[in-house]
Coordinates of C-alpha atoms and ligand atoms in Angstrom, one line a residue:
Q632 CA -31.6 43.8 -151.6
N633 CA -34.7 45.5 -152.8
V634 CA -33.9 45.5 -156.5
T635 CA -36.8 44.4 -158.7
T636 CA -36.2 42.3 -161.7
K637 CA -37.2 45.3 -163.8
Q638 CA -34.0 47.0 -162.7
R639 CA -32.0 44.3 -164.3
P640 CA -31.3 44.1 -168.0
P641 CA -33.8 41.8 -169.9
G642 CA -33.0 38.2 -170.6
P643 CA -34.5 34.7 -171.1
K644 CA -36.0 33.0 -168.1
G645 CA -33.7 30.3 -166.9
W646 CA -34.1 26.8 -165.5
P647 CA -33.8 26.0 -161.8
V648 CA -30.2 25.4 -160.8
I649 CA -28.6 25.5 -164.3
G650 CA -30.2 28.9 -165.1
N651 CA -29.5 29.9 -168.7
M652 CA -26.7 27.4 -169.4
Y653 CA -28.6 25.9 -172.4
D654 CA -29.2 29.3 -173.8
I655 CA -25.4 29.8 -174.3
G656 CA -24.7 26.3 -175.4
T657 CA -21.4 25.3 -176.9
M658 CA -21.0 28.3 -179.2
P659 CA -21.7 31.1 -176.7
H660 CA -20.7 34.1 -178.9
Q661 CA -23.1 32.9 -181.6
N662 CA -26.0 32.1 -179.3
L663 CA -25.6 35.3 -177.4
Y664 CA -25.7 37.2 -180.7
K665 CA -29.0 35.5 -181.6
L666 CA -30.5 36.5 -178.2
R667 CA -29.7 40.1 -179.0
L668 CA -32.5 40.1 -181.6
K669 CA -35.0 39.4 -178.9
Y670 CA -33.6 41.2 -175.8
G671 CA -31.5 44.1 -177.2
P672 CA -27.9 44.9 -176.7
V673 CA -27.6 44.4 -172.9
L674 CA -28.6 41.0 -171.7
W675 CA -29.0 39.4 -168.2
L676 CA -28.4 35.7 -167.7
K677 CA -27.9 33.4 -164.8
L678 CA -25.2 30.9 -165.7
G679 CA -25.8 28.3 -163.1
S680 CA -25.7 30.6 -160.1
V681 CA -23.5 33.2 -161.6
N682 CA -25.1 36.6 -162.4
T683 CA -24.0 37.5 -165.8
M684 CA -24.4 40.7 -168.0
V685 CA -23.6 40.5 -171.7
V686 CA -22.9 43.7 -173.7
Q687 CA -23.5 43.4 -177.4
S688 CA -23.5 46.8 -179.1
A689 CA -20.9 49.5 -179.8
K690 CA -23.0 52.0 -177.9
A691 CA -23.4 49.8 -174.8
A692 CA -19.6 48.9 -174.9
A693 CA -18.8 52.6 -175.1
E694 CA -20.9 53.3 -172.1
L695 CA -19.1 50.4 -170.2
F696 CA -15.6 51.3 -171.1
K697 CA -15.9 55.1 -170.9
Y698 CA -17.9 55.4 -167.7
H699 CA -17.8 52.1 -165.9
D700 CA -14.4 50.7 -166.6
L701 CA -13.2 50.9 -163.1
A702 CA -16.3 49.3 -161.5
F703 CA -16.0 46.4 -164.0
C704 CA -12.2 46.0 -164.3
D705 CA -11.8 43.0 -162.0
R706 CA -11.7 39.6 -163.7
K707 CA -13.9 36.6 -163.1
V708 CA -11.4 33.8 -162.6
P709 CA -12.2 30.3 -164.0
D710 CA -11.6 27.5 -161.5
A711 CA -9.1 25.9 -163.8
L712 CA -6.8 29.0 -163.6
T713 CA -6.6 28.8 -159.8
S714 CA -4.3 25.8 -160.4
W715 CA -1.0 26.3 -158.7
S716 CA -2.4 29.7 -157.8
Y717 CA -1.7 30.8 -161.3
N718 CA -4.3 33.6 -161.1
Q719 CA -2.3 35.2 -158.3
G720 CA 0.6 36.6 -160.3
S721 CA -1.2 36.6 -163.6
V722 CA -1.8 39.9 -165.4
A723 CA -4.7 38.6 -167.4
F724 CA -6.5 37.0 -164.5
G725 CA -5.1 39.0 -161.6
N726 CA -7.5 40.8 -159.4
Y727 CA -7.5 44.6 -159.8
G728 CA -5.2 46.1 -157.2
T729 CA -1.7 47.5 -156.6
D730 CA 0.3 44.4 -157.5
W731 CA -1.6 43.9 -160.7
Q732 CA -1.1 47.5 -161.7
I733 CA 2.6 47.2 -161.3
L734 CA 2.9 44.0 -163.3
R735 CA 0.6 45.4 -165.9
K736 CA 2.7 48.5 -166.2
L737 CA 5.9 46.5 -166.6
C738 CA 4.3 44.3 -169.3
S739 CA 2.9 47.3 -171.2
A740 CA 6.3 49.0 -171.2
E741 CA 7.9 46.0 -172.8
L742 CA 5.2 45.3 -175.2
L743 CA 3.8 48.7 -176.2
V744 CA 6.6 51.3 -175.9
K745 CA 7.6 51.9 -179.4
N746 CA 11.3 52.0 -178.9
R747 CA 11.4 48.7 -177.0
V748 CA 9.2 47.1 -179.7
N749 CA 11.3 48.6 -182.5
E750 CA 14.5 47.1 -181.0
T751 CA 13.2 43.6 -181.5
A752 CA 12.0 43.8 -185.1
S753 CA 14.9 41.7 -186.4
L754 CA 13.9 38.8 -184.0
R755 CA 10.4 38.8 -185.5
R756 CA 11.8 38.9 -189.0
K757 CA 13.9 35.8 -188.3
C758 CA 10.9 33.9 -186.9
I759 CA 8.8 34.8 -189.9
D760 CA 11.6 33.9 -192.4
N761 CA 12.0 30.5 -190.6
M762 CA 8.2 30.0 -191.1
T763 CA 8.3 30.5 -194.8
L764 CA 11.4 28.3 -195.1
W765 CA 9.6 25.5 -193.2
I766 CA 6.5 25.9 -195.3
E767 CA 8.6 25.5 -198.4
E768 CA 10.4 22.4 -197.1
D769 CA 7.2 20.8 -196.0
S770 CA 5.5 21.4 -199.3
K771 CA 8.6 20.0 -201.1
A772 CA 8.5 16.9 -198.9
S773 CA 4.8 16.4 -199.6
R774 CA 5.5 16.6 -203.4
A775 CA 8.4 14.1 -203.0
R776 CA 5.9 11.7 -201.5
G777 CA 3.7 12.1 -204.5
G778 CA 1.3 14.6 -202.8
L779 CA 0.1 17.9 -204.0
G780 CA 2.5 19.9 -201.9
E781 CA -0.3 21.0 -199.5
V782 CA 0.7 22.3 -196.1
D783 CA -1.0 22.9 -192.8
I784 CA -0.6 26.6 -192.6
S785 CA -2.0 26.9 -189.1
R786 CA 0.8 24.7 -187.7
F787 CA 3.6 26.8 -189.1
L788 CA 1.9 30.0 -188.1
F789 CA 1.6 28.7 -184.5
Y790 CA 5.3 27.7 -184.4
M791 CA 6.2 31.2 -185.7
A792 CA 4.0 33.0 -183.1
F793 CA 5.3 30.8 -180.3
N794 CA 8.9 31.5 -181.3
V795 CA 8.2 35.3 -181.5
V796 CA 7.1 35.2 -177.9
G797 CA 10.0 32.9 -177.0
N798 CA 12.5 35.3 -178.4
L799 CA 11.0 38.3 -176.8
M800 CA 10.7 36.7 -173.4
L801 CA 13.7 34.4 -173.2
S802 CA 15.8 35.0 -176.2
R803 CA 15.2 31.5 -177.4
D804 CA 13.8 29.8 -180.4
L805 CA 11.7 27.1 -178.7
L806 CA 10.3 25.2 -181.6
E807 CA 11.6 23.7 -184.8
P808 CA 9.5 21.3 -186.7
R809 CA 12.2 18.6 -186.6
S810 CA 14.0 19.0 -183.3
G811 CA 12.7 17.8 -179.9
E812 CA 13.8 21.0 -178.1
G813 CA 10.8 22.8 -176.7
H814 CA 8.3 20.2 -177.6
E815 CA 7.6 19.2 -174.0
F816 CA 6.9 22.8 -173.2
F817 CA 4.8 23.1 -176.3
D818 CA 2.8 20.1 -175.4
A819 CA 2.2 21.2 -171.8
M820 CA 1.2 24.6 -173.1
N821 CA -1.3 23.2 -175.5
K822 CA -2.9 21.1 -172.8
V823 CA -3.1 24.1 -170.5
M824 CA -4.9 26.0 -173.3
E825 CA -7.2 23.1 -173.8
W826 CA -8.3 22.8 -170.2
G827 CA -8.4 26.6 -169.9
G828 CA -10.8 26.8 -172.8
K829 CA -13.2 24.0 -171.8
P830 CA -16.5 25.2 -170.2
N831 CA -16.5 23.9 -166.7
V832 CA -19.6 23.1 -164.6
A833 CA -17.6 24.0 -161.5
D834 CA -17.5 27.7 -162.7
F835 CA -21.3 27.8 -162.9
L836 CA -22.2 25.8 -159.9
P837 CA -19.5 26.8 -157.4
F838 CA -20.8 24.5 -154.8
L839 CA -19.5 21.7 -157.0
K840 CA -16.0 23.1 -157.1
W841 CA -14.6 20.7 -154.5
L842 CA -15.8 17.8 -156.6
D843 CA -14.1 18.9 -159.8
P844 CA -17.0 17.2 -161.6
M845 CA -15.4 17.3 -165.1
G846 CA -11.8 16.5 -163.9
I847 CA -10.6 19.8 -165.4
K848 CA -8.8 21.0 -162.4
K849 CA -7.0 17.7 -161.9
N850 CA -5.8 17.7 -165.5
M851 CA -4.9 21.4 -165.3
D852 CA -2.9 20.8 -162.1
R853 CA -0.8 18.2 -164.0
D854 CA -0.2 20.2 -167.2
M855 CA 0.2 23.6 -165.6
G856 CA 2.7 22.0 -163.2
R857 CA 4.7 20.7 -166.2
A858 CA 4.6 24.1 -168.0
M859 CA 5.6 26.0 -164.9
K860 CA 8.4 23.6 -164.1
I861 CA 10.0 24.3 -167.5
V862 CA 9.7 28.0 -167.3
A863 CA 10.8 28.1 -163.7
K864 CA 14.0 26.4 -164.9
Y865 CA 14.6 29.1 -167.5
V866 CA 14.0 31.7 -164.8
K867 CA 16.4 30.0 -162.4
E868 CA 19.1 29.8 -165.0
R869 CA 18.8 33.5 -165.7
V870 CA 18.9 34.4 -162.0
Q871 CA 22.1 32.4 -161.7
Q872 CA 23.6 34.1 -164.7
K873 CA 22.9 37.5 -163.3
K874 CA 24.5 36.5 -160.0
H875 CA 27.7 35.5 -161.8
S876 CA 27.8 38.6 -163.8
G877 CA 28.2 40.4 -160.5
T878 CA 27.5 44.1 -160.2
E879 CA 28.4 45.0 -163.8
K880 CA 25.0 45.6 -165.4
V881 CA 24.4 43.4 -168.4
N882 CA 22.6 45.1 -171.2
K883 CA 18.8 44.6 -170.8
K884 CA 18.2 41.9 -173.4
D885 CA 14.7 40.6 -173.1
F886 CA 11.5 40.6 -171.1
M887 CA 12.9 38.2 -168.5
D888 CA 15.7 40.6 -167.7
A889 CA 13.3 43.5 -167.4
I890 CA 11.2 41.6 -165.0
L891 CA 14.0 40.3 -162.9
E892 CA 15.7 43.7 -162.7
Y893 CA 12.6 45.4 -161.5
E894 CA 13.4 47.3 -158.3
G895 CA 10.2 48.8 -157.1
D896 CA 8.4 51.9 -158.1
G897 CA 9.9 54.2 -155.4
Q898 CA 6.7 54.2 -153.5
G899 CA 7.4 51.3 -151.3
R900 CA 5.0 49.0 -153.1
L901 CA 6.0 45.7 -154.6
D902 CA 9.8 46.0 -154.6
K903 CA 10.8 42.9 -156.5
I904 CA 9.2 40.3 -158.8
S905 CA 9.6 36.9 -157.3
E906 CA 10.9 34.0 -159.3
R907 CA 7.4 32.5 -159.1
N908 CA 5.7 35.6 -160.4
A909 CA 8.3 35.9 -163.2
T910 CA 7.5 32.3 -164.1
I911 CA 3.8 33.0 -164.3
I912 CA 4.0 36.2 -166.3
I913 CA 6.4 34.6 -168.8
L914 CA 4.2 31.6 -169.2
E915 CA 1.2 33.9 -169.6
M916 CA 2.7 35.7 -172.6
F917 CA 2.8 32.4 -174.4
F918 CA -0.8 31.7 -173.6
A919 CA -1.9 35.2 -174.5
G920 CA 0.3 35.9 -177.4
S921 CA 0.8 32.8 -179.6
E922 CA -2.6 31.3 -180.6
T923 CA -4.3 34.6 -180.7
T924 CA -1.8 35.9 -183.2
S925 CA -1.5 32.8 -185.3
S926 CA -5.2 32.2 -185.6
T927 CA -5.7 35.8 -186.7
V928 CA -3.3 35.3 -189.6
E929 CA -5.0 32.0 -190.4
W930 CA -8.4 33.6 -190.7
A931 CA -7.0 36.4 -192.8
M932 CA -5.5 33.8 -195.2
V933 CA -8.8 31.9 -195.3
E934 CA -10.8 35.0 -196.2
L935 CA -8.3 36.0 -198.9
L936 CA -8.4 32.5 -200.4
R937 CA -12.1 32.7 -200.5
Q938 CA -11.9 36.2 -202.1
P939 CA -9.3 36.0 -204.8
D940 CA -10.1 39.6 -205.7
S941 CA -9.0 40.8 -202.3
M942 CA -5.9 38.6 -202.5
R943 CA -5.0 40.1 -205.8
K944 CA -5.3 43.6 -204.3
V945 CA -3.0 42.8 -201.4
R946 CA -0.5 41.3 -203.8
E947 CA -0.6 44.3 -206.1
E948 CA -0.2 46.7 -203.3
I949 CA 2.8 44.9 -202.0
A950 CA 4.4 44.8 -205.4
R951 CA 3.7 48.5 -206.0
V952 CA 4.8 49.8 -202.7
I953 CA 7.6 47.5 -201.7
G954 CA 8.8 46.5 -205.2
P955 CA 9.7 43.2 -206.7
D956 CA 12.9 42.4 -204.8
K957 CA 12.5 43.7 -201.3
K958 CA 10.9 42.0 -198.3
V959 CA 8.0 43.7 -196.5
E960 CA 9.2 45.1 -193.1
E961 CA 7.4 46.3 -190.1
K962 CA 8.2 49.9 -190.9
N963 CA 6.3 49.5 -194.2
I964 CA 2.9 48.5 -192.6
D965 CA 1.5 52.1 -192.6
D966 CA 2.3 52.3 -196.3
L967 CA 0.1 49.3 -197.1
P968 CA -3.5 50.5 -196.4
Y969 CA -5.2 47.6 -198.2
L970 CA -3.2 45.1 -196.1
V971 CA -4.1 47.0 -193.0
A972 CA -7.8 47.0 -194.0
V973 CA -7.7 43.2 -194.6
V974 CA -6.4 42.7 -191.0
K975 CA -9.1 45.0 -189.6
E976 CA -11.8 43.2 -191.5
T977 CA -10.4 39.9 -190.3
L978 CA -10.4 41.0 -186.7
R979 CA -13.9 42.4 -187.1
L980 CA -15.3 39.0 -188.2
H981 CA -12.9 36.7 -186.4
P982 CA -11.8 38.3 -183.1
A983 CA -9.4 35.8 -181.5
T984 CA -11.2 36.0 -178.2
P985 CA -14.8 36.7 -179.2
L986 CA -16.0 37.4 -175.7
L987 CA -12.8 39.2 -174.7
L988 CA -11.9 38.0 -171.2
P989 CA -14.7 38.0 -168.6
R990 CA -14.7 40.9 -166.2
N991 CA -16.2 41.0 -162.7
A992 CA -18.1 43.9 -161.1
M993 CA -16.1 45.1 -158.0
E994 CA -19.1 47.1 -156.6
D995 CA -22.8 47.6 -157.1
S996 CA -23.4 50.1 -159.9
N997 CA -25.9 51.7 -162.1
Y998 CA -25.2 51.0 -165.7
M999 CA -27.5 52.4 -168.5
G1000 CA -30.3 52.6 -166.0
Y1001 CA -29.9 49.0 -164.7
Q1002 CA -28.8 48.0 -161.2
I1003 CA -25.8 45.7 -161.5
P1004 CA -24.8 44.0 -158.3
K1005 CA -21.2 43.4 -157.1
N1006 CA -19.7 40.1 -158.4
T1007 CA -21.7 40.1 -161.6
Q1008 CA -19.7 38.6 -164.4
V1009 CA -19.5 41.0 -167.3
I1010 CA -19.1 39.6 -170.8
V1011 CA -18.5 41.8 -173.9
N1012 CA -19.3 40.1 -177.2
A1013 CA -16.8 41.6 -179.6
W1014 CA -17.8 39.0 -182.2
A1015 CA -21.5 40.2 -182.1
I1016 CA -20.4 43.9 -182.1
G1017 CA -18.4 43.3 -185.2
R1018 CA -21.5 42.0 -186.9
D1019 CA -23.9 44.6 -185.6
P1020 CA -26.0 46.0 -188.5
E1021 CA -26.3 49.2 -186.5
S1022 CA -22.6 49.7 -186.8
W1023 CA -21.7 48.0 -190.1
D1024 CA -23.3 47.9 -193.6
D1025 CA -23.6 44.4 -195.0
P1026 CA -21.9 43.1 -191.8
L1027 CA -21.5 39.5 -192.8
S1028 CA -19.5 40.1 -195.9
F1029 CA -15.7 40.4 -195.9
K1030 CA -15.1 43.8 -197.5
P1031 CA -11.7 45.3 -196.5
E1032 CA -12.7 48.4 -198.7
R1033 CA -15.0 49.5 -195.9
F1034 CA -11.9 50.6 -193.9
L1035 CA -10.3 52.6 -196.7
S1036 CA -12.6 55.6 -196.4
K1037 CA -13.3 55.3 -192.7
K1038 CA -10.7 55.9 -189.9
I1039 CA -11.6 53.1 -187.5
E1040 CA -8.8 51.6 -185.4
Y1041 CA -8.7 48.7 -183.0
K1042 CA -7.0 50.6 -180.1
G1043 CA -10.0 50.6 -177.9
Q1044 CA -11.4 54.0 -178.9
N1045 CA -13.8 52.9 -181.7
F1046 CA -16.2 50.7 -179.9
E1047 CA -17.6 49.0 -183.0
L1048 CA -14.2 47.3 -183.4
I1049 CA -12.7 46.0 -180.1
P1050 CA -10.9 42.7 -180.8
F1051 CA -8.3 43.7 -178.2
G1052 CA -10.8 45.0 -175.7
S1053 CA -10.7 48.5 -174.3
G1054 CA -10.2 50.4 -171.0
R1055 CA -7.8 49.5 -168.2
R1056 CA -7.8 45.8 -169.2
I1057 CA -7.1 46.3 -173.0
C1058 CA -4.7 43.8 -174.4
P1059 CA -1.2 45.1 -173.7
G1060 CA 0.1 43.0 -176.6
F1061 CA -1.8 44.8 -179.3
A1062 CA 1.1 46.8 -180.7
L1063 CA 3.2 43.6 -180.9
A1064 CA 0.3 41.6 -182.4
H1065 CA -0.4 44.3 -184.9
R1066 CA 3.2 44.1 -186.2
V1067 CA 3.4 40.3 -186.3
V1068 CA 0.0 39.7 -187.9
H1069 CA 0.7 42.2 -190.7
L1070 CA 4.3 41.0 -191.3
A1071 CA 3.4 37.3 -191.3
L1072 CA 0.5 37.8 -193.6
A1073 CA 2.4 40.0 -196.0
S1074 CA 5.3 37.5 -196.0
L1075 CA 3.1 34.5 -196.7
I1076 CA 1.6 36.4 -199.7
Q1077 CA 4.9 37.8 -200.9
S1078 CA 6.8 34.5 -200.7
F1079 CA 4.2 32.2 -202.3
D1080 CA 1.3 32.1 -204.7
W1081 CA -1.3 30.1 -202.8
E1082 CA -3.7 27.6 -204.2
V1083 CA -6.3 25.4 -202.6
S1084 CA -6.5 21.8 -203.6
N1085 CA -9.3 20.6 -205.9
S1086 CA -11.4 19.4 -203.1
L1087 CA -11.8 23.1 -202.0
T1088 CA -13.2 25.8 -204.1
P1089 CA -12.5 29.5 -203.3
G1090 CA -15.8 31.0 -202.3
I1091 CA -17.1 27.9 -200.6
M1092 CA -14.4 27.1 -198.1
D1093 CA -15.4 25.7 -194.8
M1094 CA -15.7 28.5 -192.2
T1095 CA -16.8 26.5 -189.2
E1096 CA -15.5 27.8 -185.9
R1097 CA -14.1 26.0 -183.0
V1098 CA -14.3 27.4 -179.5
G1099 CA -11.3 27.0 -177.2
V1100 CA -9.2 29.6 -175.5
T1101 CA -9.4 31.3 -178.8
L1102 CA -11.8 31.1 -181.7
R1103 CA -10.1 28.9 -184.3
K1104 CA -11.1 27.4 -187.6
L1105 CA -12.4 24.0 -186.9
V1106 CA -10.6 22.4 -189.8
P1107 CA -7.1 23.9 -189.9
L1108 CA -6.3 25.7 -193.2
K1109 CA -4.4 23.7 -195.8
A1110 CA -3.2 25.2 -199.0
I1111 CA -0.5 24.7 -201.6
P1112 CA 2.3 27.3 -201.7
K1113 CA 3.9 27.9 -205.1
K1114 CA 7.3 29.5 -204.6
R1115 CA 7.6 33.0 -206.2
N1116 CA 11.1 34.0 -207.0
T1117 CA 10.8 37.7 -206.9
V1118 CA 12.0 38.3 -203.3
K1119 CA 15.8 38.2 -203.4
K1120 CA 17.3 40.5 -200.8
E1121 CA 16.4 42.3 -197.6
Ligands
HEM1162 C1 -4.2 39.1 -182.5 C2 -3.7 38.9 -181.3 C3 -4.3 39.2 -180.0 C4 -5.6 39.5 -179.7 C5 -6.8 39.5 -180.6 C6 -5.7 39.7 -178.3 C7 -6.9 40.0 -177.6 C8 -6.9 40.2 -176.2 C9 -8.2 40.6 -175.5 C10 -9.5 40.7 -176.1 C11 -7.9 40.7 -174.2 C12 -8.8 41.1 -173.0 C13 -9.1 42.6 -173.1 C14 -10.2 43.1 -172.2 O1 -10.5 42.5 -171.2 O2 -10.7 44.2 -172.4 C15 -6.4 40.5 -174.1 C16 -5.7 40.6 -172.9 C17 -4.4 40.3 -172.8 N1 -3.5 40.1 -173.8 FE1 -4.0 40.0 -175.8 N2 -4.5 39.6 -177.7 C18 -3.6 39.3 -178.8 C19 -2.2 39.2 -178.7 C20 -1.5 39.3 -177.5 C21 0.0 39.3 -177.4 C22 0.9 39.1 -178.6 C23 0.3 39.4 -176.1 C24 1.6 39.4 -175.4 C25 2.7 38.8 -175.8 C26 -1.0 39.5 -175.3 C27 -1.1 39.7 -174.0 C28 -2.3 39.9 -173.3 C29 -2.3 40.0 -171.8 C30 -1.2 39.9 -170.8 C31 -3.7 40.3 -171.5 C32 -4.3 40.6 -170.1 C33 -4.5 42.0 -169.9 C34 -5.2 42.4 -168.6 O3 -6.0 41.6 -168.1 O4 -4.9 43.5 -168.0 N3 -2.0 39.5 -176.2 N4 -5.9 40.2 -175.3

């Protein structure tokens, strides 16, 4: 190729072999954000031998998603996710093409179509009510042991989010704090997430892949195998049930039914979803939908505990709009503009996947005057875009008020706020996540007055981040719930 380096975006000079690996370090979203100051909003890096372009402003993201979405809508697949050929059959890591389009459409219909999502509101309500009950019991147990009644909120949020997915996919509550049911699955899932989130040398230096130098693939093979085996059993059971129910059509109950009943698109393309593919898609919804949702609610709670004034405003709004003896419901979300603003502000500062999911250039293209070759990895730093002073006043402060006067949504049209991504690969779960995050947060606030123990002071709470599959709080949030007795009936 006769492309000069001038035609590439600017970026720091790398080292031989490892390229710019040191520049991205262990907190890539933060380090890339710092490089923006020196190199501007579009950055070029060599991560080992992988050409990488990083997009870090709303304007550059708009250019990418509006005019180059198709060229960049393939995924770069981490080596770990090729375990058991997971990527072939995955919506999140599937290569762009006909099969992917069909799977994606099916998922979107189940997760985004308003009627389908409305039908399942009571399932989510149940999972959230269980969560508040468990929190209350856990706090009581702590006090009985002479403690302060402090609870690990993040743990119960994760159980809740996991059960929401479990109910939608399989019509099952998979986790209860005390019972063993579901824990094998939960454990395997967590391990898969751990291996999936670990930076892997094999991804940067593909010639080392066969060596699996960090042992990540080996561990992934074991734990992905465990997780798949469990879900495959659920799928098999359902297939058997369907056989026995003969030709009479059972009412479509959940996501698994929708997938197994798929009969082609009438155009002779993929005409059936295999049991294997069904297993992968269902598993993926747990990966994609549980920790993202629970860590968003956790960050929102942390921010509100740091800013008692904002917490008071949410509480007052709920009391005013919903009243003292009714529970917040999903249909009330639009009537609670301050709560909605708190969630937007949380997703601006703490997007669950700060670098979205890596894309891959399917062809050579010209982007903003730069020559971007085929197979370039494309990273969009949503975390940096949410902190960009060109888009936001006082970007580092948590100020939900900023959204009260401005109509900015996170549906992929306002490029300064893209925690769910944008374009053809936008998160298909965002309508579901939107509901669960608001409802869970409102319920935590409605059910309890929250205090932090003496060792923590509002305003100076620890905000250190931990990078994994999602961006979590390093130290899980603990707080003391004080039961409020105002909520009596539905
Ligand atoms: C607060 C919660 C969530 C956040 C912040 C989030 C964020 C994201 C982001 C940033 C992407 C990549 C988008 C892109 O490349 O442009 C994504 C993809 C995806 N998400 Fe979510 N997500 C959340 C919840 C969910 C839920 C609840 C589900 C389903 C149950 C889900 C399913 C998926 C799937 C299947 C993909 C892959 C889409 C594709 O590659 O075509 N997500 N999500």
